[in-house]
Every structure is written in C-alpha cells, then in structure tokens.
Tab-separated table of C-alpha atoms in Angstrom:
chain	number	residue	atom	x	y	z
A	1	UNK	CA	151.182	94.072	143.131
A	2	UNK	CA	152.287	96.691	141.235
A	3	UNK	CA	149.929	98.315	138.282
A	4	UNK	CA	152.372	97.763	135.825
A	5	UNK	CA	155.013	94.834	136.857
A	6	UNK	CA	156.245	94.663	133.062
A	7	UNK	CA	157.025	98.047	133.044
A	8	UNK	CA	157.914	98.464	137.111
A	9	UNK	CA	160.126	95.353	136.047
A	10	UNK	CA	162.082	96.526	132.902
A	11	UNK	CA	163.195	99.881	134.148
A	12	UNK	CA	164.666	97.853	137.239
A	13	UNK	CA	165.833	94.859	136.981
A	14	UNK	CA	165.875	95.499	133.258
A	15	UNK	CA	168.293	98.158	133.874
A	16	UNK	CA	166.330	101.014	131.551
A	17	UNK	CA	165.463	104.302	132.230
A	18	UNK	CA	162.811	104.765	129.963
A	19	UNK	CA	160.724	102.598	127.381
A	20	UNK	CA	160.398	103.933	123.899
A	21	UNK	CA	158.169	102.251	122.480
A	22	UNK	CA	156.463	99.189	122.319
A	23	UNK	CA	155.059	96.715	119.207
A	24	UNK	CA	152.431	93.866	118.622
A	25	UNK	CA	154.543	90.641	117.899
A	26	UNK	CA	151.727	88.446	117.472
A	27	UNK	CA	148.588	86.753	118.923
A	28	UNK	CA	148.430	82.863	119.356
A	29	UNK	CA	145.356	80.753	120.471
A	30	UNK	CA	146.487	81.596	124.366
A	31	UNK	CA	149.123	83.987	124.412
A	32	UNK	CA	150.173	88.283	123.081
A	33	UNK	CA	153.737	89.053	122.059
A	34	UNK	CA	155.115	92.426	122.315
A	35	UNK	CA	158.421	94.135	121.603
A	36	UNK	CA	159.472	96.446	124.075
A	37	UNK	CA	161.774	98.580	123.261
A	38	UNK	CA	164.372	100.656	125.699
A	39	UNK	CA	167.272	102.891	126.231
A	40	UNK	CA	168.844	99.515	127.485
A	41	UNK	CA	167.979	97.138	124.388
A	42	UNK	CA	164.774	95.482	123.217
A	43	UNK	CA	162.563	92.898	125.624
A	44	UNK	CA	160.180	90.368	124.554
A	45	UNK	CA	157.290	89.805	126.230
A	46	UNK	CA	154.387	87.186	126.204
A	47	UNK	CA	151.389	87.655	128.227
A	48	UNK	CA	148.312	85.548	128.813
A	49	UNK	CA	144.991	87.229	130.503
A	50	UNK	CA	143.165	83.635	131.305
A	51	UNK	CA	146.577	81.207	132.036
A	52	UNK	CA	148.467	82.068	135.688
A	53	UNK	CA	151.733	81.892	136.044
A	54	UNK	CA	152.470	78.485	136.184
A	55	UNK	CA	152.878	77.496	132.393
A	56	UNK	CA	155.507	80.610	132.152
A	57	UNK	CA	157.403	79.041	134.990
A	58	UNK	CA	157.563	76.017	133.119
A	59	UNK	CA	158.503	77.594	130.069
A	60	UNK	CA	161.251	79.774	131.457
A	61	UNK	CA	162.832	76.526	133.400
A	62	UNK	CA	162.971	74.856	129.882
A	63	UNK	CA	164.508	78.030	128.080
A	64	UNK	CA	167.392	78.170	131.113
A	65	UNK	CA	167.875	74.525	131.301
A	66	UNK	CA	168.429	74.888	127.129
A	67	UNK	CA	170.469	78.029	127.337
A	68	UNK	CA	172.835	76.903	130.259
A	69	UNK	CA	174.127	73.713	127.142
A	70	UNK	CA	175.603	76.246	125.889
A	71	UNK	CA	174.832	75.089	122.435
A	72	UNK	CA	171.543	76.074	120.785
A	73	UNK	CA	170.426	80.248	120.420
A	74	UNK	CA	167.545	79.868	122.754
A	75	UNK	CA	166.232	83.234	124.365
A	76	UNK	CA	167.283	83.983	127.862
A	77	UNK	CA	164.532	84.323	130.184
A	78	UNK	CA	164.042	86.991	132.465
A	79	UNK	CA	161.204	87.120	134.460
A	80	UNK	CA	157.711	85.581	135.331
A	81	UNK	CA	154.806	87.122	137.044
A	82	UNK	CA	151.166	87.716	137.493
A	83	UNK	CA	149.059	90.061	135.744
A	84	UNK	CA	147.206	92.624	138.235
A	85	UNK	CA	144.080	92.196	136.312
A	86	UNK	CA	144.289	88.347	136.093
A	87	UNK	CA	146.834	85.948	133.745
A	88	UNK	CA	150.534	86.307	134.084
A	89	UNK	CA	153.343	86.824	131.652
A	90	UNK	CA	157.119	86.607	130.722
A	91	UNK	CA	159.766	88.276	129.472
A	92	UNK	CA	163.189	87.178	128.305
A	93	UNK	CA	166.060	88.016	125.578
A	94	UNK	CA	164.391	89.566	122.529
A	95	UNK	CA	166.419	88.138	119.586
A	96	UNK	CA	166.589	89.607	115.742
A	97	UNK	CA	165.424	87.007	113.405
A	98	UNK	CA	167.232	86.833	109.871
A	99	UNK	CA	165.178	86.615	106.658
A	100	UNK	CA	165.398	82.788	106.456
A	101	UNK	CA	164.820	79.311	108.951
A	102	UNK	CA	168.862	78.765	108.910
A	103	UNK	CA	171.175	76.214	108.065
A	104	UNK	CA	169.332	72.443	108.466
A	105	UNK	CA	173.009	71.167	108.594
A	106	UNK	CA	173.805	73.678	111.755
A	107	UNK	CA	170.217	72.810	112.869
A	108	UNK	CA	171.029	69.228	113.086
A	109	UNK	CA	174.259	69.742	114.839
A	110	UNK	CA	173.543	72.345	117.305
A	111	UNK	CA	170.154	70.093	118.572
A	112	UNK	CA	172.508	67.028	119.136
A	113	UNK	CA	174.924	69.126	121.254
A	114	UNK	CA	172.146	69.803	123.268
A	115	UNK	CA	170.810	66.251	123.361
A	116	UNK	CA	174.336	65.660	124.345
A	117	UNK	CA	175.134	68.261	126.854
A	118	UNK	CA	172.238	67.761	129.098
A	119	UNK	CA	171.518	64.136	130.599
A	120	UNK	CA	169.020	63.818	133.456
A	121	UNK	CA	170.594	61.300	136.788
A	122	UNK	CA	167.497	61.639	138.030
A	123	UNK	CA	165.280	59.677	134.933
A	124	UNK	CA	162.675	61.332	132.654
A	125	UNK	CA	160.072	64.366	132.943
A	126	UNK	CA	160.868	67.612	134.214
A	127	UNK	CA	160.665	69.972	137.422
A	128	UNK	CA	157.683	70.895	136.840
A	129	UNK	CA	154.049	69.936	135.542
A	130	UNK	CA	154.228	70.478	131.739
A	131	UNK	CA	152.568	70.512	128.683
A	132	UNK	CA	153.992	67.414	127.258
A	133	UNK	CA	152.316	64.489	127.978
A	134	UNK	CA	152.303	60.587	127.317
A	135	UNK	CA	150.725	58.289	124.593
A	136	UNK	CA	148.383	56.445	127.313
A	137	UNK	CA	147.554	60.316	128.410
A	138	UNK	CA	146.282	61.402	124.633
A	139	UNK	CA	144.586	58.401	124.264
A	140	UNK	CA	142.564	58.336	127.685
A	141	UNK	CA	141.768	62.346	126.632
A	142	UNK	CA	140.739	60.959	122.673
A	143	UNK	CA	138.630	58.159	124.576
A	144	UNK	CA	136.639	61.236	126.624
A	145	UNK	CA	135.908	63.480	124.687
A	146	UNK	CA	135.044	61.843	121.186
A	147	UNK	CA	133.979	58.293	122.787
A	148	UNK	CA	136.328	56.768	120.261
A	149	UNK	CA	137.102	53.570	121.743
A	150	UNK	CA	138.989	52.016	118.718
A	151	UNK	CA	141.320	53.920	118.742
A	152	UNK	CA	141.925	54.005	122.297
A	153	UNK	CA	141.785	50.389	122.525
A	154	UNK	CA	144.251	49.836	119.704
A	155	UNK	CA	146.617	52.611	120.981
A	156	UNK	CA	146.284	50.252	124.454
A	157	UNK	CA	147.746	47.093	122.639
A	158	UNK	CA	150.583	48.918	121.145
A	159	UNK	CA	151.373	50.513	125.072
A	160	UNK	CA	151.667	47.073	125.837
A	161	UNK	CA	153.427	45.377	123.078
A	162	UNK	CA	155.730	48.408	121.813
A	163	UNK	CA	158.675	47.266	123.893
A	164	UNK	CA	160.766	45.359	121.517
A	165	UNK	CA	160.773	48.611	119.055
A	166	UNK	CA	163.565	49.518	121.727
A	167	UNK	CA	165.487	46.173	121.839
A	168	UNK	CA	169.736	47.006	121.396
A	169	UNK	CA	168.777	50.751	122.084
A	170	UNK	CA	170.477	52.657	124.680
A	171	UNK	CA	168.371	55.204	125.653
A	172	UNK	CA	169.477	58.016	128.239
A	173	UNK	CA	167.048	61.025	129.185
A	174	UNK	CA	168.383	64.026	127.271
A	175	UNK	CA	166.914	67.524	127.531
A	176	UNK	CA	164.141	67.929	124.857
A	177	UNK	CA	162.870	71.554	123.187
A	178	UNK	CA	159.470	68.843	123.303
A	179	UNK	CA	157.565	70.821	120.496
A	180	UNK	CA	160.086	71.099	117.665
A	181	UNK	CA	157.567	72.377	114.743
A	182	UNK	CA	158.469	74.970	112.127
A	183	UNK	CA	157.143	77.612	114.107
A	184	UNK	CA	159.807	77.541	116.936
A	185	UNK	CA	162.268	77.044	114.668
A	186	UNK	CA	164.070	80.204	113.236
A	187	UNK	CA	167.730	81.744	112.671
A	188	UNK	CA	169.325	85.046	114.219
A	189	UNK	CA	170.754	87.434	111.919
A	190	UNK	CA	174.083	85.751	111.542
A	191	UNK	CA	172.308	82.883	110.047
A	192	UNK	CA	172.498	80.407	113.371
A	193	UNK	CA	169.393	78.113	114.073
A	194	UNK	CA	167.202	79.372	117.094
A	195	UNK	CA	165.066	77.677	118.681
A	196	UNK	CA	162.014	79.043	120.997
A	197	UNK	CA	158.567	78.415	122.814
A	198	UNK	CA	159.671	74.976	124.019
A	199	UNK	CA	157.582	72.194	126.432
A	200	UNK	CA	160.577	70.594	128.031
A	201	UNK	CA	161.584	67.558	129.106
A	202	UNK	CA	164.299	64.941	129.386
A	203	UNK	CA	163.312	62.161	127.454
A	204	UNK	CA	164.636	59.808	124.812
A	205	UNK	CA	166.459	62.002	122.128
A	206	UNK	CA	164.531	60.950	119.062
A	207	UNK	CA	160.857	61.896	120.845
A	208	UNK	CA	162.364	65.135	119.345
A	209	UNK	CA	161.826	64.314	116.084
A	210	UNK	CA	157.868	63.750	116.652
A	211	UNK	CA	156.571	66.699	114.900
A	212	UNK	CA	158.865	66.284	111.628
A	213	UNK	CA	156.053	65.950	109.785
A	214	UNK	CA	155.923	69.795	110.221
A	215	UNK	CA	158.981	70.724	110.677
A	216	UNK	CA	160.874	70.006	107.753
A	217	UNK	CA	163.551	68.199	108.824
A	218	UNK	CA	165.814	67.191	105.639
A	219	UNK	CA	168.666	64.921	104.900
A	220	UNK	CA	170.807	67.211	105.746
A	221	UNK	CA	169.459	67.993	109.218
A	222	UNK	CA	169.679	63.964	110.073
A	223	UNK	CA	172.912	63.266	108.439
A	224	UNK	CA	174.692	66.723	111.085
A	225	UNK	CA	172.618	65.454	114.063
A	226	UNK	CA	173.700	61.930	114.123
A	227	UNK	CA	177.211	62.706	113.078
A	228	UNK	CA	177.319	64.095	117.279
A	229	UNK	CA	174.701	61.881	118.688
A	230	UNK	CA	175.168	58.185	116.393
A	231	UNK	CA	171.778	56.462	115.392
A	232	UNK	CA	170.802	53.862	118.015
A	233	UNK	CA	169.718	50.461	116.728
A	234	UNK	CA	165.844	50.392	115.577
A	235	UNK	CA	165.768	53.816	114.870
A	236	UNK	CA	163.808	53.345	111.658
A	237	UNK	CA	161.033	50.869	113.594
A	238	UNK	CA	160.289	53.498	115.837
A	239	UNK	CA	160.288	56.699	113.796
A	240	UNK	CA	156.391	56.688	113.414
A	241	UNK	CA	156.027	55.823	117.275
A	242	UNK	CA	156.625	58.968	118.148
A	243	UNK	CA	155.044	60.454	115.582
A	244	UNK	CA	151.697	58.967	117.157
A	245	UNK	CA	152.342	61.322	120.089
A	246	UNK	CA	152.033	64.317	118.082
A	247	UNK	CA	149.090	63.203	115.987
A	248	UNK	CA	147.365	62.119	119.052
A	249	UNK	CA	148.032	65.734	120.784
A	250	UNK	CA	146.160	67.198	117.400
A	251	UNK	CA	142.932	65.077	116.920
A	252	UNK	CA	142.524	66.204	120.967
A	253	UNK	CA	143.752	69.980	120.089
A	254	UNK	CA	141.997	70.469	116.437
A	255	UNK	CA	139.615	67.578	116.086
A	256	UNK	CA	139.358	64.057	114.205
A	257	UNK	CA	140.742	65.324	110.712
A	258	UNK	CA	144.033	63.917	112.503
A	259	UNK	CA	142.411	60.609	113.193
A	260	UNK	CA	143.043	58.796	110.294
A	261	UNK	CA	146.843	59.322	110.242
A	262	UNK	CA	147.212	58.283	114.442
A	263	UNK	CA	145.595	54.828	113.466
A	264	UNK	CA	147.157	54.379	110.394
A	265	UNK	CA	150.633	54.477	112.913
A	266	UNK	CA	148.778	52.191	115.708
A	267	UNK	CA	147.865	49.894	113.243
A	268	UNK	CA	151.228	49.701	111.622
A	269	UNK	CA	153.562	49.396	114.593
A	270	UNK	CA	150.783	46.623	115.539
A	271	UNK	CA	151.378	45.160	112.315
A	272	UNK	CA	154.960	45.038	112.395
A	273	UNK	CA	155.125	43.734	115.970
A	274	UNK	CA	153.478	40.533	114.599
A	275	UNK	CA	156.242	39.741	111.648
C-alpha cells in the first residue's frame, strides 16, 4: 500500500500534476473532510482512522446509484480505499455550495424524479450491508442497551398490527438518499438542491420523509414532489410511522431525551389502529 494513496491517487487517476493546497472541511462524530485542491480542479475527501473501508463502499454505491437518475446534484464518487495507518477514506466530486439550502419547490421535484427514475426488480435493501436499518432492529438495540422493555414491547404490537396503515397503497421500492436531514441537504451555486452523505436503499418512497422533523420540509416541497410522484392512499395515517424510525435511531444514537416522542408515535398508531 502506498504511503499516501490519496495523494498517489489524485495525481493519477485524478489526472493532476500537482496538489496546491489542501483545507479542513469539517470533523463529524466518525469522519474528516478536506478540500484538495489541484492543477486539475478541487477533490473532496472524507477519511475515517477507526471505520475500514466498508461503510465508504456503501456510501459511494449509494452516491452512483443516485447520480446515474440523472436527476438530483449528488457528488460523483471517485474512489475508496484503506488508510496505511488504519481506517479508509473516499473521495468524489467536490461541489461549490451557494449561500442558501435552495429552492424547496426544486427540492421537492428533483427528489421525486429520483424516486421515480430508480425502481428496484429485485425488492427492497441494497447491495450492500448499510447503515439503515428496520423498526424491529432499533427496538431490539433500545431493548439492550437501556432495558426498556415498554417500549420495545409496544413498538412489537405496532410491527404486528401496522399493516392496514398500507391498505389501497401501491408501494414499489424506489432508491432512497435514507438520511434526508438538513445537513445533507444544500444547493450548488446556481441555486439547484444537492443532496449528499446518503445511507441508501430502495424502499417505499415516503420512508424518505422520516427525518422531516429536521429537515424542513415545507408546503412547497410536498406540493412539487407529489405533483411527479401522486400521494398514495393513507399517506397521512402513516406519516408518523416512519417518523418512529428516525426517533428510534436517536434515543439508540444520543440517548432517552428522544424517548418520549418514539412512544408518543407507538402509542398513537396503536391508538388509531383500534378506531
């Protein structure tokens, strides 16, 4: 392995001849973003010193799969390796961000073309393992390391009883960004929505709307998006289902001040499934 495979990589296959300079993006809870910048354009680059490769592979697969629609700005990725002294990285398309998030009514469109242009034949998930998981996953997770069997036992009933939430629905597996939150949403500088950092999947299109609640989807955004992909039947009655998801993922992630607002869901959806 080379000492350097970013930089062995970039002034190959990267087509530069020399690197002039390089910048601190950002640091997250796993990962390091850098801007590299070249005689050949700008790269970006995440690296992770305690995560191998694998979770970049996945990540790249779900920026291609979301690039080849044709539809959405997503960042092209490059290339995925190993780190010589342990962890692995990527590094794809480095795109200029305007000064604002972008159009909600573009937003809303360009996401349904997606949803639209990419249908699985070959049913739900992805190629590889990812970091999206399932309500009956969360709650198993919530169950071992807090002990909290109520709501584990009350997320179990609604597994069991959610399935006429979906009655007149047709539901296809669409290609999903999987963790649409306001921080992987942003706009190039001509204004058009971009979308980044994704945990892919092909799933039921409105999963996708599971983090609204920090995402800040408007009326506008809904109105655009189901001008292209039409509102299915029951789309109000299972709006907070997945939700729940998301809410789940956090108490597990950041602790039980998310709690309160997964059982208030449970409970509900119960509630309702008794009228």
């Amino acid at each position: 392995m080379s000492d350097d495979p970013l930089k062995e990589w970039i002034l190959a296959e990267g087509k530069a001849t020399q690197i002039t300079g390089t910048s601190s993006i950002g640091r997250g809870c796993i990962n390091a973003a850098q801007r590299y910048d070249t005689d050949a354009g700008s790269f970006f680059v995440k690296t992770s010193r305690r995560i191998g490769p694998a979770m970049f592979k996945g990540e790249a697969l779900g920026l291609k799969a979301m690039y080849d629609t044709k539809s959405i700005h997503v960042p092209l990725p490059y290339k995925v390796g190993s780190l010589p002294t342990g962890g692995s990285f990527i590094i794809m398309e480095y795109i200029q961000f305007g000064r604002s998030r972008g159009d909600q009514t573009a937003l809303g469109r360009k996401l349904a073309e997606m949803h639209k242009a990419a249908k699985s034949d070959k049913g739900y998930g992805f190629y590889v393992e990812n970091t999206i998981g399932r309500l009956g996953y969360q709650l198993k997770l919530i169950s071992q390391r807090f002990g909290d069997s109520a709501i584990y036992e009350k997320g179990q009933q609604l597994i069991e009883k959610m399935h006429p939430l979906f009655d007149g629905a047709v539901i296809e597996p669409c290609l999903l960004h999987g963790d649409l939150w306001s921080g992987n949403i942003s706009a190039d500088t001509n204004g058009d929505p971009v979308i980044l950092d994704p945990a892919c999947y092909y799933g039921h299109n409105e999963a996708e709307f599971g983090m609204s609640w920090c995402a800040g989807f408007g009326g506008e955004f809904y109105r655009s998006y189901f001008e292209v992909m039409p509102k299915q039947p029951g789309f109000e009655k299972r709006r907070d289902l997945y939700l729940l998801y998301h809410y789940l993922n956090h108490y597990n992630l950041f602790g039980s001040g998310y709690r309160s607002s997964a059982m208030s869901i449970i409970e509900a959806c119960l509630q309702m499934l008794k009228a």
